[in-house]
Amino acid sequence: MRENVKSFASEFFVTGDPLIYGADVSIGLTLIAVVAGMTYFKKWNWLWREWLTTVDHKKIGIMYILSAFLMLFRGGVDALLMRTQLAMPELSFLEPDHYNQIFTTHGVIMILFMAMPFMFGLFNVMVPLQIGARDVAFPFLNSLSFWLFFAGAMLFNLSFVIGGSPDAGWLAYPPYSELMYNPGVGQDFYIWGIQISGIGSLMTGINFIVTILKMRAPGMRLMKMPMFPWSVLSSCIAIIFSFPILTATLALLFLDRYAGAHFFTLDGGGNPMMYINLIWMWGHPEVYIIVLPAFGIFSEIVSTFSKKKLFGYKSMVYAMMIISVLSFLVWAHHFFTMGSGADVNAFFALTTMLIAIPTGVKVFNWLFTMFRGKITFETPMLWTIGFIPCFVTGGLTGVLLSVAPADFQFHNSYFLIAHFHHVIIGGVVFGYFAGLYYWWPKLFGFKLNERIGKWAFWFWNIGFYLCFMPQYALGLMGMTRRVVSYSWDKGWWEMNLVSTIGAALMGIAFLFQVWQIAHGVKHSAANRDTTGDPWNGRTLEWSIPSPAPYYNFAVLPNVSSQDEWWEEKQRMEQGGAAAQSQLYTGKLEPIHMPKNSAIPILMSACCFVAGFGFVFHWQWFIIAGISGLAICMLKHSFNHDTDYYIPVEEIRSSEASKGRWTV
């Protein structure tokens, strides 16, 4: 019996690597500290009531953003481990198998479990406020979307200590991901972690399309909507068409592994190229899914800190929608070297060049907005200005990669790694940082320390260029992706060392951001936003108190222009003491709100259990998880006590305490 238990434990838990043992200890100590702290301060009931069962879109957004920061830490540690291994020739800091696992998990975590939740967090906290809505269209579905994402992320990350991480690359190309060449459970963790999370992402896309189309404030026609909701709409349209492709593709791969199907195995009559086509039919739109909302954020920030109306509003809208469509017509440029033929390569080269045009339109619009503007350089604007040269570099190198003959030289090299990170970090991550700094006072009611924020900004930017600019040269010198070691005679070590130093500087920048948040919380009373409009903003979210009330708007606004809050301030200033608001003209009435629900977190827990069962082929886990999921759905179907009304007196008291409502 003892030997059986010992044998099971040695196969079930990841062993043999000191780095993983260290991670196990740190995870265990962190969990003990959290449980002990929650118990000591008697916060379990508060956690359950206020957060775990909430359907408030703002709290769900905060949980998304917190999860994204945790995943940024995990993915960043993976990056530092890889760069340490490559800092000098012939190092053995990481074993080859461990290195394969790390670059696989780094890519998956950063794209699907960091960028996506960061994006969804900003969707949640700001879209309803910007369009004058009190909530999203489907609050219950919104909560379920978050918890499905979280369950998928936790299932994927569990592979680090149980079973073993996936190691077939972040897109899991066959035959590396097939059972013959990858018999462990790591690839099954990959499949089910992404599947569960991806279903939540699809739900979010549907939810925000309906929210934007059906819940805008009176008078807010689509062409009067702020730019951020437009970017969200274009991103969500791409989500609902691309994520079903990912779901189907991973389902086929799982059938190959679990049921002996041969969709992607040549020996069984399948074709691995079919997988590569399918995964990039999702994968390239995914790049634009995560970058389009960043474009919307930059548009809001440039207009606010230039104190000017956004230049070329309609052209920005059309550019985003065109990008959303064209993103589905460029996927084959990821495998120009795989024998598709000259005609196919020419078509996809052309579409790739075409998509650069609407992308360039936006850059010029931002520059013209800043032209002759009264620019101030607070932290959100710094991130925006830092983004422009970085993203332009990534875009120009992307155009180089779109030239099929040139791609035969660049393909699979570190040139591609540098390009991809220029676009994702310079475009996506910088954009989400800018948005978080910009909307932080609206979320939490206080501003973050500008001095610490600027230190973080400069460390991020200097570290970024030190890390990735040498990689363009390394790619041209012949260094390929996924190299775990290299010899002294290659002549690569100097640039690899500089690249590793740059990665370390970005790690220090992240620590500055953690310090900035901790400092902000400690000194929140001194930095309290009492105006609700600390940046002199232009859109509706700045017309309500900070932090935003749980019902968002005491009275729904009446919108007549694109920058309605800016126009309202101008009217009030010109009208003097006798001026009357044209934005809020209605009477206080009871507000209809959704009740909290425990069902979303329970459903996600059931999905986690079922996914874990599929990973290890434990039928009783699968049955338990699916049965629990069915029971939760049945329970919710017969639950009619899902909403309530906030009485007028409670609204008046809440508003009066902030000096905002006197009717």
Coordinates of N, CA, C and O in Angstrom, one line a residue, residues 33-46:
A33 N -0.6 32.0 4.4 CA -0.7 33.4 4.9 C -2.0 34.0 4.5 O -2.6 34.7 5.4
V34 N -2.5 33.7 3.3 CA -3.9 34.2 3.0 C -5.0 33.6 3.9 O -5.8 34.4 4.4
V35 N -4.9 32.3 4.0 CA -6.0 31.7 4.9 C -5.9 32.2 6.3 O -6.9 32.5 6.9
A36 N -4.7 32.3 6.8 CA -4.5 32.8 8.2 C -5.0 34.2 8.3 O -5.6 34.6 9.3
G37 N -4.6 35.1 7.4 CA -5.0 36.5 7.4 C -6.5 36.6 7.4 O -7.1 37.4 8.1
M38 N -7.2 35.9 6.4 CA -8.6 36.0 6.3 C -9.3 35.5 7.6 O -10.3 36.1 8.0
T39 N -8.8 34.4 8.2 CA -9.4 33.9 9.4 C -9.2 34.8 10.6 O -10.1 35.1 11.3
Y40 N -8.0 35.4 10.7 CA -7.6 36.3 11.8 C -8.5 37.5 11.8 O -9.0 38.0 12.8
F41 N -8.7 38.1 10.6 CA -9.5 39.3 10.5 C -11.0 39.1 10.3 O -11.7 40.0 10.1
K42 N -11.3 37.8 10.3 CA -12.8 37.4 10.1 C -13.4 38.0 8.9 O -14.4 38.6 8.9
K43 N -12.7 37.8 7.7 CA -13.1 38.4 6.5 C -13.8 37.3 5.5 O -14.1 37.7 4.4
W44 N -13.9 36.1 5.9 CA -14.5 35.1 5.0 C -15.9 35.4 4.5 O -16.2 35.3 3.3
N45 N -16.7 35.8 5.4 CA -18.1 36.2 5.1 C -18.1 37.4 4.2 O -18.9 37.5 3.2
W46 N -17.3 38.4 4.5 CA -17.2 39.6 3.6 C -16.7 39.2 2.2 O -17.2 39.7 1.2

